[in-house]
CSV table of C-alpha atoms and ligand atoms in Angstrom, one decimal:
chain,number,residue,atom,x,y,z
A,787,UNK,CA,5.5,-19.7,-32.6
A,788,UNK,CA,9.5,-19.5,-33.5
A,789,UNK,CA,8.7,-16.6,-35.1
A,790,UNK,CA,7.2,-15.0,-31.9
A,791,UNK,CA,10.6,-16.3,-30.2
A,792,UNK,CA,12.8,-14.6,-32.5
A,793,UNK,CA,10.9,-11.3,-32.1
A,794,UNK,CA,11.8,-11.4,-28.2
A,795,UNK,CA,14.6,-9.2,-28.6
A,796,UNK,CA,14.6,-9.2,-24.9
A,797,UNK,CA,15.5,-12.8,-24.5
A,798,UNK,CA,13.7,-13.1,-21.4
A,799,UNK,CA,10.3,-13.9,-19.8
A,800,UNK,CA,8.6,-11.5,-17.7
A,801,UNK,CA,6.3,-12.5,-14.7
A,802,UNK,CA,3.9,-9.9,-15.2
A,803,UNK,CA,3.4,-7.6,-18.2
A,804,UNK,CA,1.2,-4.7,-17.5
A,805,UNK,CA,-0.2,-4.2,-21.1
A,806,UNK,CA,-1.7,-0.9,-22.9
A,807,UNK,CA,-1.6,1.4,-20.0
A,808,UNK,CA,-1.0,5.3,-20.1
A,809,UNK,CA,2.2,5.5,-18.4
A,810,UNK,CA,3.2,8.3,-16.4
A,811,UNK,CA,6.8,7.7,-15.7
A,812,UNK,CA,7.5,9.7,-12.8
A,813,UNK,CA,10.2,12.2,-14.6
A,814,UNK,CA,7.4,14.7,-15.1
A,815,UNK,CA,7.8,14.3,-18.8
A,816,UNK,CA,4.4,13.5,-20.6
A,817,UNK,CA,2.5,10.3,-20.5
A,818,UNK,CA,2.5,7.4,-23.4
A,819,UNK,CA,0.7,4.1,-23.8
A,820,UNK,CA,3.3,1.3,-23.0
A,821,UNK,CA,3.5,-2.6,-22.2
A,822,UNK,CA,5.7,-2.5,-18.7
A,823,UNK,CA,7.4,-5.9,-18.2
A,824,UNK,CA,8.3,-7.1,-14.9
A,825,UNK,CA,10.9,-9.7,-14.0
A,826,UNK,CA,12.6,-10.4,-10.6
A,827,UNK,CA,10.8,-7.5,-8.6
A,828,UNK,CA,12.2,-5.1,-11.1
A,829,UNK,CA,10.8,-3.0,-14.6
A,830,UNK,CA,12.6,-5.3,-17.2
A,831,UNK,CA,11.1,-3.3,-20.1
A,832,UNK,CA,8.8,-0.5,-21.4
A,833,UNK,CA,7.5,-0.6,-25.1
A,834,UNK,CA,5.5,-2.6,-27.3
A,835,UNK,CA,5.9,-5.8,-25.7
A,836,UNK,CA,3.0,-8.2,-27.0
A,837,UNK,CA,6.0,-10.4,-28.8
A,838,UNK,CA,7.3,-11.1,-25.2
A,839,UNK,CA,6.4,-14.2,-23.4
A,840,UNK,CA,5.0,-13.4,-19.8
A,841,UNK,CA,3.3,-15.8,-16.9
A,842,UNK,CA,0.9,-13.2,-16.2
A,843,UNK,CA,-0.8,-10.5,-18.3
A,844,UNK,CA,-2.6,-7.4,-16.7
A,845,UNK,CA,-4.7,-5.6,-19.5
A,846,UNK,CA,-4.3,-1.7,-18.3
A,847,UNK,CA,-5.9,-0.1,-21.4
A,848,UNK,CA,-7.6,3.3,-20.1
A,849,UNK,CA,-5.8,3.0,-16.9
A,850,UNK,CA,-2.6,5.2,-15.5
A,851,UNK,CA,0.3,3.2,-14.3
A,852,UNK,CA,2.4,5.0,-12.3
A,853,UNK,CA,5.6,4.8,-10.2
A,854,UNK,CA,4.0,3.8,-6.6
A,855,UNK,CA,4.1,6.8,-4.5
A,856,UNK,CA,6.6,7.6,-1.9
A,857,UNK,CA,5.2,9.1,1.4
A,858,UNK,CA,7.9,11.4,2.2
A,859,UNK,CA,6.7,12.3,5.6
A,860,UNK,CA,4.8,9.9,8.0
A,861,UNK,CA,4.6,8.7,11.3
A,862,UNK,CA,4.5,4.9,10.3
A,863,UNK,CA,7.0,3.4,12.6
A,864,UNK,CA,4.8,1.3,14.7
A,865,UNK,CA,2.3,0.7,12.0
A,866,UNK,CA,4.7,-0.9,9.4
A,867,UNK,CA,4.8,-3.3,12.2
A,868,UNK,CA,1.1,-3.8,13.1
A,869,UNK,CA,-0.9,-6.6,10.8
A,870,UNK,CA,-2.9,-4.7,8.4
A,871,UNK,CA,-2.1,-0.9,9.4
A,872,UNK,CA,-0.6,-0.5,6.0
A,873,UNK,CA,-3.8,-0.4,4.4
A,874,UNK,CA,-4.1,3.5,4.7
A,875,UNK,CA,-1.2,3.9,2.4
A,876,UNK,CA,-1.5,0.9,-0.2
A,877,UNK,CA,-5.2,1.9,-0.9
A,878,UNK,CA,-3.6,5.1,-2.0
A,879,UNK,CA,-1.0,3.6,-4.0
A,880,UNK,CA,1.9,4.3,-1.5
A,881,UNK,CA,4.9,1.7,-1.7
A,882,UNK,CA,7.4,3.5,0.0
A,883,UNK,CA,7.1,5.6,3.4
A,884,UNK,CA,9.7,7.9,5.2
A,885,UNK,CA,9.4,7.1,8.8
A,886,UNK,CA,10.9,8.9,12.0
A,887,UNK,CA,9.6,12.6,11.3
A,888,UNK,CA,9.2,15.5,13.3
A,889,UNK,CA,11.8,14.5,15.7
A,890,UNK,CA,9.7,11.2,16.6
A,891,UNK,CA,10.9,7.5,16.0
A,892,UNK,CA,10.3,4.0,17.9
A,893,UNK,CA,14.2,3.6,17.9
A,894,UNK,CA,16.3,3.6,19.9
A,895,UNK,CA,14.3,2.6,22.5
A,896,UNK,CA,16.0,3.4,25.9
A,897,UNK,CA,13.9,6.3,27.1
A,898,UNK,CA,14.2,7.4,30.2
A,899,UNK,CA,11.0,7.9,32.3
A,900,UNK,CA,7.8,8.6,31.0
A,901,UNK,CA,7.1,9.2,27.1
A,902,UNK,CA,7.3,12.7,26.3
A,903,UNK,CA,4.5,13.9,24.2
A,904,UNK,CA,4.5,14.0,21.5
A,905,UNK,CA,6.5,11.0,21.1
A,906,UNK,CA,3.5,9.4,22.8
A,907,UNK,CA,1.9,9.8,19.2
A,908,UNK,CA,3.7,6.7,18.0
A,909,UNK,CA,5.4,5.3,20.8
A,910,UNK,CA,3.9,3.2,24.1
A,911,UNK,CA,6.2,1.8,26.7
A,912,UNK,CA,5.6,-2.0,24.9
A,913,UNK,CA,6.9,-0.8,21.8
A,914,UNK,CA,10.1,0.8,23.0
A,915,UNK,CA,11.1,-2.8,22.5
A,916,UNK,CA,14.1,-1.8,20.2
A,917,UNK,CA,17.2,-0.9,22.4
A,918,UNK,CA,19.3,0.2,19.1
A,919,UNK,CA,18.0,1.5,15.6
A,920,UNK,CA,19.6,-1.5,13.8
A,921,UNK,CA,17.3,-3.8,16.1
A,922,UNK,CA,14.5,-1.9,14.8
A,923,UNK,CA,15.6,-2.2,11.2
A,924,UNK,CA,16.2,-6.0,11.5
A,925,UNK,CA,12.6,-6.2,13.0
A,926,UNK,CA,11.2,-4.6,10.3
A,927,UNK,CA,13.0,-6.8,7.9
A,928,UNK,CA,12.2,-10.0,9.8
A,929,UNK,CA,8.5,-9.2,10.5
A,930,UNK,CA,7.9,-8.3,6.9
A,931,UNK,CA,6.4,-5.0,5.8
A,932,UNK,CA,3.8,-4.0,3.4
A,933,UNK,CA,5.6,-1.2,1.9
A,934,UNK,CA,9.0,-0.1,1.4
A,935,UNK,CA,10.5,1.8,4.3
A,936,UNK,CA,13.4,4.7,4.9
A,937,UNK,CA,13.8,5.7,8.2
A,938,UNK,CA,14.9,8.6,10.1
A,939,UNK,CA,16.0,8.8,13.8
A,940,UNK,CA,14.3,11.3,15.8
A,941,UNK,CA,16.3,13.8,17.8
A,942,UNK,CA,13.4,13.8,20.5
A,943,UNK,CA,14.0,10.2,21.0
A,944,UNK,CA,17.7,10.6,21.2
A,945,UNK,CA,17.1,13.4,24.2
A,946,UNK,CA,14.8,10.9,25.7
A,947,UNK,CA,17.1,8.3,25.7
A,948,UNK,CA,20.1,10.3,27.3
A,949,UNK,CA,18.7,13.3,29.1
A,950,UNK,CA,16.7,13.0,32.6
A,951,UNK,CA,15.2,16.6,32.1
A,952,UNK,CA,13.8,17.6,28.8
A,953,UNK,CA,13.3,21.3,29.7
A,954,UNK,CA,16.9,22.3,29.1
A,955,UNK,CA,19.4,22.4,26.5
A,956,UNK,CA,21.8,19.3,26.4
A,957,UNK,CA,25.1,19.5,27.8
A,958,UNK,CA,28.3,18.5,26.4
A,959,UNK,CA,28.3,15.1,27.2
A,960,UNK,CA,24.7,14.5,26.6
A,961,UNK,CA,25.1,15.8,23.0
A,962,UNK,CA,28.0,13.1,22.5
A,963,UNK,CA,26.0,10.4,23.6
A,964,UNK,CA,23.3,11.6,21.3
A,965,UNK,CA,25.8,11.8,18.5
A,966,UNK,CA,27.1,8.2,19.3
A,967,UNK,CA,23.4,6.7,19.0
A,968,UNK,CA,22.9,8.7,15.7
A,969,UNK,CA,26.3,7.6,14.5
A,970,UNK,CA,25.3,3.9,15.2
A,971,UNK,CA,22.1,4.2,13.4
A,972,UNK,CA,23.5,5.8,10.4
A,973,UNK,CA,25.8,2.7,10.2
A,974,UNK,CA,22.8,0.6,10.7
A,975,UNK,CA,21.3,2.2,7.6
A,976,UNK,CA,19.3,5.1,8.7
A,977,UNK,CA,18.2,7.6,6.0
A,978,UNK,CA,18.8,10.7,8.3
A,979,UNK,CA,18.2,12.8,11.8
A,980,UNK,CA,14.7,14.5,12.1
A,981,UNK,CA,13.7,17.3,14.7
A,982,UNK,CA,10.9,18.9,16.2
A,983,UNK,CA,11.8,21.7,17.6
A,984,UNK,CA,8.1,23.3,17.4
A,985,UNK,CA,7.3,21.0,20.3
A,986,UNK,CA,8.1,21.9,23.7
A,987,UNK,CA,10.5,19.1,24.7
A,988,UNK,CA,12.5,19.7,21.9
A,989,UNK,CA,12.4,23.4,22.1
A,990,UNK,CA,15.1,23.7,24.3
A,991,UNK,CA,17.6,22.6,21.8
A,992,UNK,CA,19.2,25.4,20.3
A,993,UNK,CA,21.2,25.3,17.4
A,994,UNK,CA,24.3,24.1,18.7
A,995,UNK,CA,22.9,21.3,20.3
A,996,UNK,CA,21.3,20.2,17.0
A,997,UNK,CA,24.9,20.9,15.2
A,998,UNK,CA,26.5,18.9,17.8
A,999,UNK,CA,24.3,16.2,17.6
A,1000,UNK,CA,23.9,16.0,13.8
A,1001,UNK,CA,27.8,15.9,13.2
A,1002,UNK,CA,27.7,12.3,11.7
A,1003,UNK,CA,25.2,13.0,9.0
A,1004,UNK,CA,27.7,14.7,6.5
A,1005,UNK,CA,29.8,11.5,6.4
A,1006,UNK,CA,27.2,9.6,5.3
A,1007,UNK,CA,25.7,11.8,3.3
A,1008,UNK,CA,22.4,11.6,5.1
A,1009,UNK,CA,19.6,14.0,5.2
A,1010,UNK,CA,18.2,16.6,8.1
A,1011,UNK,CA,14.6,16.8,8.1
A,1012,UNK,CA,12.8,19.2,10.3
A,1013,UNK,CA,9.6,20.2,11.7
A,1014,UNK,CA,10.5,23.8,12.3
A,1015,UNK,CA,10.6,25.6,15.6
A,1016,UNK,CA,7.9,28.1,14.1
A,1017,UNK,CA,5.3,28.1,11.7
A,1018,UNK,CA,3.6,31.4,12.1
A,1019,UNK,CA,4.9,34.9,13.0
A,1020,UNK,CA,8.6,33.8,13.4
A,1021,UNK,CA,8.8,31.5,10.2
A,1022,UNK,CA,11.4,33.4,8.6
A,1023,UNK,CA,13.8,33.0,11.7
A,1024,UNK,CA,12.7,29.2,11.4
A,1025,UNK,CA,13.5,28.9,8.0
A,1026,UNK,CA,17.1,31.0,8.3
A,1027,UNK,CA,17.9,28.6,11.3
A,1028,UNK,CA,16.8,25.5,9.2
A,1029,UNK,CA,19.1,26.8,6.5
A,1030,UNK,CA,21.7,27.6,8.6
A,1031,UNK,CA,21.9,24.1,10.2
A,1032,UNK,CA,21.8,22.8,6.7
A,1033,UNK,CA,25.1,24.6,5.7
A,1034,UNK,CA,27.1,24.2,9.3
A,1035,UNK,CA,26.1,20.1,9.0
A,1036,UNK,CA,27.0,20.3,5.5
A,1037,UNK,CA,23.8,18.1,4.2
A,1038,UNK,CA,20.6,18.4,2.7
A,1039,UNK,CA,17.7,19.8,4.7
A,1040,UNK,CA,14.1,19.2,4.5
A,1041,UNK,CA,11.7,21.3,5.5
A,1042,UNK,CA,8.7,18.9,6.8
A,1043,UNK,CA,5.0,20.1,6.0
A,1044,UNK,CA,5.5,23.8,5.1
A,1045,UNK,CA,2.7,25.6,6.2
A,1046,UNK,CA,1.6,29.1,7.6
A,1047,UNK,CA,-0.4,29.0,10.9
A,1048,UNK,CA,-2.6,31.5,12.1
A,1049,UNK,CA,-5.2,34.3,10.2
A,1050,UNK,CA,-2.1,36.6,10.8
A,1051,UNK,CA,0.2,34.5,8.4
A,1052,UNK,CA,-2.2,33.8,5.9
A,1053,UNK,CA,-0.8,34.8,2.5
A,1054,UNK,CA,3.0,34.6,3.7
A,1055,UNK,CA,3.6,31.6,1.7
A,1056,UNK,CA,4.7,34.2,-1.3
A,1057,UNK,CA,7.4,35.2,1.1
A,1058,UNK,CA,8.4,31.9,2.3
A,1059,UNK,CA,8.6,30.4,-0.8
A,1060,UNK,CA,10.5,33.1,-2.3
A,1061,UNK,CA,13.1,32.6,0.5
A,1062,UNK,CA,13.2,28.9,-0.2
A,1063,UNK,CA,13.7,29.3,-3.6
A,1064,UNK,CA,16.8,31.7,-2.9
A,1065,UNK,CA,18.1,29.4,-0.4
A,1066,UNK,CA,17.9,26.3,-3.2
A,1067,UNK,CA,20.5,28.4,-5.0
A,1068,UNK,CA,23.1,28.3,-2.2
A,1069,UNK,CA,22.8,24.7,-0.5
A,1070,UNK,CA,20.5,21.7,-1.1
A,1071,UNK,CA,16.7,21.9,0.3
A,1072,UNK,CA,13.8,20.2,-0.3
A,1073,UNK,CA,10.2,20.5,1.3
A,1074,UNK,CA,6.8,18.7,1.5
A,1075,UNK,CA,3.5,19.8,1.9
A,1076,UNK,CA,0.1,17.9,2.7
A,1077,UNK,CA,-2.8,18.7,0.8
A,1078,UNK,CA,-5.3,20.2,3.5
A,1079,UNK,CA,-5.6,23.4,5.3
A,1080,UNK,CA,-5.9,21.7,8.8
A,1081,UNK,CA,-3.1,20.4,11.0
A,1082,UNK,CA,-3.1,17.7,13.6
A,1083,UNK,CA,-0.8,16.9,16.2
A,1084,UNK,CA,-0.9,16.7,20.1
A,1085,UNK,CA,-3.7,18.5,21.7
A,1086,UNK,CA,-2.3,21.5,23.8
A,1087,UNK,CA,-3.7,24.3,25.1
A,1088,UNK,CA,-1.2,26.8,23.7
A,1089,UNK,CA,-2.1,25.4,20.3
A,1090,UNK,CA,-5.7,26.1,20.7
A,1091,UNK,CA,-5.6,29.8,20.0
A,1092,UNK,CA,-4.2,30.1,16.4
A,1093,UNK,CA,-7.1,27.6,15.0
A,1094,UNK,CA,-10.5,28.9,13.9
A,1095,UNK,CA,-11.9,25.4,15.1
A,1096,UNK,CA,-10.4,22.4,16.9
A,1097,UNK,CA,-11.2,18.8,16.3
A,1098,UNK,CA,-10.5,16.0,18.9
A,1099,UNK,CA,-8.8,13.1,17.4
A,1100,UNK,CA,-8.1,11.1,20.5
A,1101,UNK,CA,-8.1,11.5,24.5
A,1102,UNK,CA,-6.9,9.5,27.4
A,1103,UNK,CA,-9.4,10.4,30.1
A,1104,UNK,CA,-12.4,11.6,28.0
A,1105,UNK,CA,-12.7,9.0,24.5
A,1106,UNK,CA,-16.2,9.7,24.5
A,1107,UNK,CA,-15.6,13.3,23.0
A,1108,UNK,CA,-13.2,12.1,20.4
A,1109,UNK,CA,-14.3,13.3,17.3
A,1110,UNK,CA,-16.1,16.3,18.5
A,1111,UNK,CA,-15.0,20.0,18.4
A,1112,UNK,CA,-13.5,21.7,21.4
A,1113,UNK,CA,-16.2,24.5,21.2
A,1114,UNK,CA,-18.7,21.8,21.7
A,1115,UNK,CA,-16.8,20.0,24.6
A,1116,UNK,CA,-16.1,23.0,26.2
A,1117,UNK,CA,-19.9,24.0,25.9
A,1118,UNK,CA,-20.9,20.6,27.4
A,1119,UNK,CA,-17.9,20.8,30.3
A,1120,UNK,CA,-19.1,24.2,31.4
A,1121,UNK,CA,-15.7,25.8,31.1
A,1122,UNK,CA,-13.4,27.5,28.3
A,1123,UNK,CA,-11.7,25.8,25.5
A,1124,UNK,CA,-8.3,26.2,26.9
A,1125,UNK,CA,-9.6,24.4,30.5
A,1126,UNK,CA,-11.3,21.8,28.0
A,1127,UNK,CA,-8.1,21.0,26.0
A,1128,UNK,CA,-6.1,20.9,29.6
A,1129,UNK,CA,-8.8,18.2,30.9
A,1130,UNK,CA,-8.9,16.3,27.5
A,1131,UNK,CA,-5.0,15.5,27.8
A,1132,UNK,CA,-3.2,13.6,26.7
A,1133,UNK,CA,-4.9,14.0,23.7
A,1134,UNK,CA,-4.6,14.5,20.0
A,1135,UNK,CA,-6.4,17.4,17.8
A,1136,UNK,CA,-7.1,18.7,14.2
A,1137,UNK,CA,-6.3,22.1,14.0
A,1138,UNK,CA,-8.2,24.4,11.1
A,1139,UNK,CA,-5.6,27.1,10.8
A,1140,UNK,CA,-4.5,27.5,7.3
A,1141,UNK,CA,-5.5,29.4,4.5
A,1142,UNK,CA,-6.1,27.6,1.2
A,1143,UNK,CA,-4.7,30.1,-1.1
A,1144,UNK,CA,-1.1,29.2,0.9
A,1145,UNK,CA,-2.0,25.2,0.6
A,1146,UNK,CA,-2.4,25.6,-2.9
A,1147,UNK,CA,0.8,27.8,-3.6
A,1148,UNK,CA,3.0,25.4,-1.6
A,1149,UNK,CA,1.7,22.5,-3.2
A,1150,UNK,CA,2.2,24.2,-6.7
A,1151,UNK,CA,6.1,25.3,-6.1
A,1152,UNK,CA,7.9,22.8,-8.4
A,1153,UNK,CA,10.1,21.2,-5.8
A,1154,UNK,CA,7.3,20.4,-3.0
A,1155,UNK,CA,6.9,16.9,-2.6
A,1156,UNK,CA,3.9,15.4,-0.8
A,1157,UNK,CA,4.0,13.9,2.6
A,1158,UNK,CA,0.7,12.7,4.4
A,1159,UNK,CA,2.1,13.1,8.0
A,1160,UNK,CA,-1.0,10.8,8.8
A,1161,UNK,CA,-1.4,9.6,12.4
A,1162,UNK,CA,-2.1,5.9,12.1
A,1163,UNK,CA,-3.0,5.8,15.8
A,1164,UNK,CA,-5.3,8.3,16.3
A,1165,UNK,CA,-8.8,7.2,17.1
A,1166,UNK,CA,-10.4,9.7,14.8
A,1167,UNK,CA,-7.3,10.5,12.2
A,1168,UNK,CA,-7.1,13.6,9.9
A,1169,UNK,CA,-8.3,12.4,6.5
A,1170,UNK,CA,-4.8,12.8,5.4
A,1171,UNK,CA,-4.0,9.5,6.7
A,1172,UNK,CA,-6.2,7.8,4.2
A,1173,UNK,CA,-6.7,10.4,1.5
A,1174,UNK,CA,-3.7,12.5,0.6
A,1175,UNK,CA,-2.2,10.9,-2.6
A,1176,UNK,CA,-5.8,10.6,-4.5
A,1177,UNK,CA,-6.6,14.1,-3.1
A,1178,UNK,CA,-3.3,15.4,-5.1
A,1179,UNK,CA,-4.5,13.4,-8.0
A,1180,UNK,CA,-8.3,13.9,-8.1
A,1181,UNK,CA,-9.2,17.3,-6.3
A,1182,UNK,CA,-6.0,19.2,-7.0
A,1183,UNK,CA,-4.8,18.0,-10.5
A,1184,UNK,CA,-7.7,17.0,-12.4
A,1185,UNK,CA,-10.5,18.7,-10.8
A,1186,UNK,CA,-8.8,22.2,-9.9
A,1187,UNK,CA,-6.2,22.0,-12.5
A,1188,UNK,CA,-3.1,23.2,-10.2
A,1189,UNK,CA,-0.9,21.2,-12.4
A,1190,UNK,CA,-0.9,18.5,-14.7
A,1191,UNK,CA,-1.2,14.8,-13.8
A,1192,UNK,CA,2.4,14.5,-14.9
A,1193,UNK,CA,3.3,16.9,-12.1
A,1194,UNK,CA,1.5,15.5,-9.7
A,1195,UNK,CA,2.8,11.9,-10.2
A,1196,UNK,CA,6.4,13.4,-10.4
A,1197,UNK,CA,6.2,15.4,-7.0
A,1198,UNK,CA,4.7,12.1,-5.2
A,1199,UNK,CA,7.4,9.5,-6.8
A,1200,UNK,CA,10.3,10.8,-9.4
A,1201,UNK,CA,11.0,14.0,-7.3
A,1202,UNK,CA,10.7,12.5,-4.1
A,1203,UNK,CA,13.3,9.5,-4.8
A,1204,UNK,CA,15.8,12.1,-6.4
A,1205,UNK,CA,15.7,14.7,-3.3
A,1206,UNK,CA,15.8,11.7,-0.8
A,1207,UNK,CA,18.5,9.4,-2.8
A,1208,UNK,CA,16.2,6.7,-2.7
A,1209,UNK,CA,18.2,5.0,-5.8
A,1210,UNK,CA,16.3,2.5,-8.2
A,1211,UNK,CA,12.7,3.8,-6.9
A,1212,UNK,CA,10.3,6.4,-8.1
A,1213,UNK,CA,10.3,5.9,-12.2
A,1214,UNK,CA,9.1,3.8,-14.4
A,1215,UNK,CA,12.2,2.7,-16.4
A,1216,UNK,CA,14.1,-0.7,-16.9
A,1217,UNK,CA,16.1,-1.5,-13.9
A,1218,UNK,CA,14.2,0.3,-11.6
A,1219,UNK,CA,12.1,-1.5,-8.5
A,1220,UNK,CA,8.4,-2.4,-9.9
A,1221,UNK,CA,6.8,-0.2,-7.3
A,1222,UNK,CA,3.8,0.5,-9.5
A,1223,UNK,CA,-0.1,1.9,-8.7
A,1224,UNK,CA,-2.6,1.3,-11.6
A,1225,UNK,CA,-5.6,3.8,-11.3
A,1226,UNK,CA,-8.6,5.2,-13.3
A,1227,UNK,CA,-7.5,8.6,-13.7
A,1228,UNK,CA,-11.4,9.9,-14.1
A,1229,UNK,CA,-12.1,8.2,-10.8
A,1230,UNK,CA,-9.3,8.5,-8.6
A,1231,UNK,CA,-10.1,10.6,-5.4
A,1232,UNK,CA,-9.9,11.0,-2.0
A,1233,UNK,CA,-13.2,9.8,0.0
A,1234,UNK,CA,-12.0,10.3,3.8
A,1235,UNK,CA,-13.4,13.4,5.3
A,1236,UNK,CA,-13.0,15.2,8.7
A,1237,UNK,CA,-16.1,13.8,9.7
A,1238,UNK,CA,-15.7,10.3,8.3
A,1239,UNK,CA,-11.5,10.1,8.0
A,1240,UNK,CA,-11.1,6.2,7.2
A,1241,UNK,CA,-12.9,5.8,4.1
A,1242,UNK,CA,-11.0,4.7,1.0
A,1243,UNK,CA,-10.1,6.6,-1.8
A,1244,UNK,CA,-11.6,5.7,-4.8
A,1245,UNK,CA,-9.9,4.7,-8.2
A,1246,UNK,CA,-7.0,3.3,-7.1
A,1247,UNK,CA,-7.1,-0.4,-8.8
A,1248,UNK,CA,-3.9,-2.2,-8.4
A,1249,UNK,CA,-0.6,-1.7,-6.1
A,1250,UNK,CA,2.6,-3.6,-6.9
A,1251,UNK,CA,5.5,-3.7,-4.2
A,1252,UNK,CA,8.7,-4.8,-5.7
A,1253,UNK,CA,6.8,-6.7,-8.5
A,1254,UNK,CA,4.6,-8.1,-5.8
A,1255,UNK,CA,0.8,-7.4,-6.4
A,1256,UNK,CA,-0.1,-6.1,-2.7
A,1257,UNK,CA,-3.2,-4.3,-3.1
A,1258,UNK,CA,-6.1,-5.0,-5.5
A,1259,UNK,CA,-9.7,-4.8,-5.7
A,1260,UNK,CA,-9.9,-3.0,-2.6
A,1261,UNK,CA,-8.1,-5.4,-0.5
A,1262,UNK,CA,-4.6,-6.1,0.9
A,1263,UNK,CA,-2.7,-8.8,-1.3
A,1264,UNK,CA,0.9,-9.7,-0.5
A,1265,UNK,CA,1.6,-7.8,2.9
A,1266,UNK,CA,5.1,-8.5,3.0
A,1267,UNK,CA,6.8,-7.3,-0.2
A,1268,UNK,CA,8.4,-4.2,1.2
A,1269,UNK,CA,12.1,-3.9,1.9
A,1270,UNK,CA,13.9,-1.5,4.1
A,1271,UNK,CA,15.6,1.1,2.2
A,1272,UNK,CA,19.0,1.9,3.5
A,1273,UNK,CA,21.2,4.8,2.9
A,1274,UNK,CA,24.1,3.8,1.0
B,1400,ZN,ZN1,5.6,17.8,12.3
B,1401,CU,CU1,4.8,15.0,11.4
């Protein structure tokens, strides 16, 4: 007994020791077998730790232990506050989400008039209850959240707070008002600002408006994330605009869910990735991607033409058509697809419009992070909501051998924490937060499909958030272990 204590060079006791796991530490380096000791919500030690007393032990032989995954592109702003809704993410091993993407955030909530689509993907009148961004972050903290959250402010939300008419560029006075709201949010701890100039109500914002509004980002070392103006024929112009915004603002830009839409653009990821790599030599640029060749957003007739097939994910007036294709629905309605789309609105849809080879090329690009872009409030959601992370591990890394397991984990943890400056997360190293996932490398896989989008992934056995067991044996456990990750 005394020998054991002497042998305890750490001079401590662990709350939990995860023993004998294959550790994939998030750095991208090779895996190794080790014990991981956890104390006070942090990783206390990594190594041969059988001599250290621990209140609890978890035998992890034959299993992979990785840093909890960071979902860099989510629309979980509201889901974080809804009991049980984060099961979609915890069941995949996700322990941190970035919210407020594509120009859409729940706060600040002083929206004038009706909620403009696509803000209705996350917001309802009752949920616009946070006057300031600080109120929203405080609500996350006081309600308790199941995973960690880093929160962007949406530019469309800012527009809808200060403008009566979104179908035009903002006036200088409106830019001043938006800038003040952004500065307030950054002061409260927001990660940065997102735009969605792809979408009609934000399309009227030109580069000068975005630069005028985004001016406070630089002082906070904050991030500019964008669902770019164009992901099809004019994607190169959109990339150039994004890089220019980054240079003028003096901040890191994050290209959200990089993709090439429409048959005419299939294969062009060769060109876009070359351009992104070149820009990375000049300025800080990040990008993310989801591992599917279909996209999902609001249903609009003008988005229908470039897809080979469209699946309805929700519909206000026609809930009975949810989960069916627009082709089937239009046949039943006796009209064409554009007319059917117009009748179904407000609605959401899944668009099959990408090329698998582009998806693979973008996923494989070394700096590409993984973001699910899951739509938590869709009735029949895109399967990426429940399947993204196990799909990268199982389908793309293990089965298709696009890259190693270590690289897959790095993209989903260490790389994301570095690029987004989330200090103390994304690695299995002493001192880092004990955000961890334990999975069976032979079994891990996505089960959610376009037909059965809520099927839970296989192989994810245990998930810890800040040292608390948050998911085990297919069930949620501790549901308030998450923290608001604030920009420092
Ligand atoms: Zn988007
Ligand atoms: Cu998005």
